[in-house]
XYZ file of C-alpha atoms in Angstrom:
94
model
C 76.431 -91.069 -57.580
C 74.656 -91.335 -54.138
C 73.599 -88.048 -54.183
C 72.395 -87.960 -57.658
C 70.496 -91.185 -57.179
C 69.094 -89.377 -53.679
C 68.114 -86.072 -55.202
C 66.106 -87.623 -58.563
C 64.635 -91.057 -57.179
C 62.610 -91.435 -60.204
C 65.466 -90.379 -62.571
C 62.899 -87.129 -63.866
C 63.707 -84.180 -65.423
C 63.490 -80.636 -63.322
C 64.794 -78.441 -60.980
C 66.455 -79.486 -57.448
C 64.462 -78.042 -54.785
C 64.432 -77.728 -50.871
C 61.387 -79.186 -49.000
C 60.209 -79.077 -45.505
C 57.434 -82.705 -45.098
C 55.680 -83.025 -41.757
C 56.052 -86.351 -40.793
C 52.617 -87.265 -39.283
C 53.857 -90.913 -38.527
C 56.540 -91.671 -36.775
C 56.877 -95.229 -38.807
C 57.072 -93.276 -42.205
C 60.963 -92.236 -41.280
C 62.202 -95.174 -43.102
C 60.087 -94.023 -46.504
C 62.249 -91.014 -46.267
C 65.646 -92.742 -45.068
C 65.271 -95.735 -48.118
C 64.369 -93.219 -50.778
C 66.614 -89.671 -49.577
C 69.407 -91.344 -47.525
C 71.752 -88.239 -46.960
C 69.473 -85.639 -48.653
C 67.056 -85.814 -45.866
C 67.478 -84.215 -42.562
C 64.873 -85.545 -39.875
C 64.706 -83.265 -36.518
C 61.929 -82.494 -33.750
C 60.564 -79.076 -33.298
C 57.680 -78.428 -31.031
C 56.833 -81.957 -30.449
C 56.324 -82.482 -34.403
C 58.667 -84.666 -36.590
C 60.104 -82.571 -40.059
C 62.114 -83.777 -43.002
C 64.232 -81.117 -44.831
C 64.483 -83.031 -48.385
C 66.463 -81.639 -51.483
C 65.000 -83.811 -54.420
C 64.030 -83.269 -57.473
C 60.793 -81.453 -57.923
C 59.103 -83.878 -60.028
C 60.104 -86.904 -58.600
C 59.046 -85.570 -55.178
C 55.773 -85.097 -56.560
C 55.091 -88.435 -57.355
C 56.842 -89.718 -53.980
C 54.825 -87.838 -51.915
C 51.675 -89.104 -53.571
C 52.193 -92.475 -52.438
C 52.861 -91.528 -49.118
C 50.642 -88.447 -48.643
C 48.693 -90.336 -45.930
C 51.256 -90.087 -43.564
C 53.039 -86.444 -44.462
C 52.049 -83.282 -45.235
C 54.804 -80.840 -47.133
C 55.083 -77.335 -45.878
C 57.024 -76.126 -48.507
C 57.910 -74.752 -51.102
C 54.445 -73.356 -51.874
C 54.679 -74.408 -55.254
C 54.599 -78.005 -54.519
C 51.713 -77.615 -52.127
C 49.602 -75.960 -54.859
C 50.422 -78.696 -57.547
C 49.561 -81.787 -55.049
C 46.481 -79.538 -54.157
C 45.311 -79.250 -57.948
C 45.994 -83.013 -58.829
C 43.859 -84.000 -55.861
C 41.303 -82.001 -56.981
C 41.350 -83.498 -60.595
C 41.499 -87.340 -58.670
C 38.308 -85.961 -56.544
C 36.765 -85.071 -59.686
C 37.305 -88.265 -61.028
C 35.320 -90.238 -58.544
């Protein structure tokens, strides 16, 4: 159950997926702890703090929204290009 509950935090329909997040705060681990528990590995490379995540596309979408301040996602490509084309429709908004 944990790791059902870990991989779809929003309980949405779609694919699991692997993701690599750059953590660009150090006080955003426990955003990724609370809401990925076991489905998140957190390591240092090259000075730089990364989050492997398997989740489920969808709801990773909408988590990273809220927390896009302090992350950036490096992959999959895929995700990078849909956060990039809702921001744009947001800018356009405003």
């Amino acid at each position: 159950i944990s790791k059902y509950i870990n991989e779809n935090i929003y309980l949405l329909d779609g694919p699991i997926i692997d993701a690599t997040i750059l953590i660009e705060n150090k006080d955003s681990i426990h955003f990724i702890i609370d809401y990925f528990g076991n489905n998140a590995r957190i390591y240092k490379k090259n000075d730089k703090l990364y989050a492997d995540i398997k989740c489920n596309e969808n709801a990773l979408f909408y988590w990273y929204m809220q927390y896009s301040e302090t992350m950036t996602i490096i992959s999959p490509r895929s995700l990078i290009e849909r956060v990039k084309k809702e921001a744009y429709k947001i800018f356009n908004k405003y």
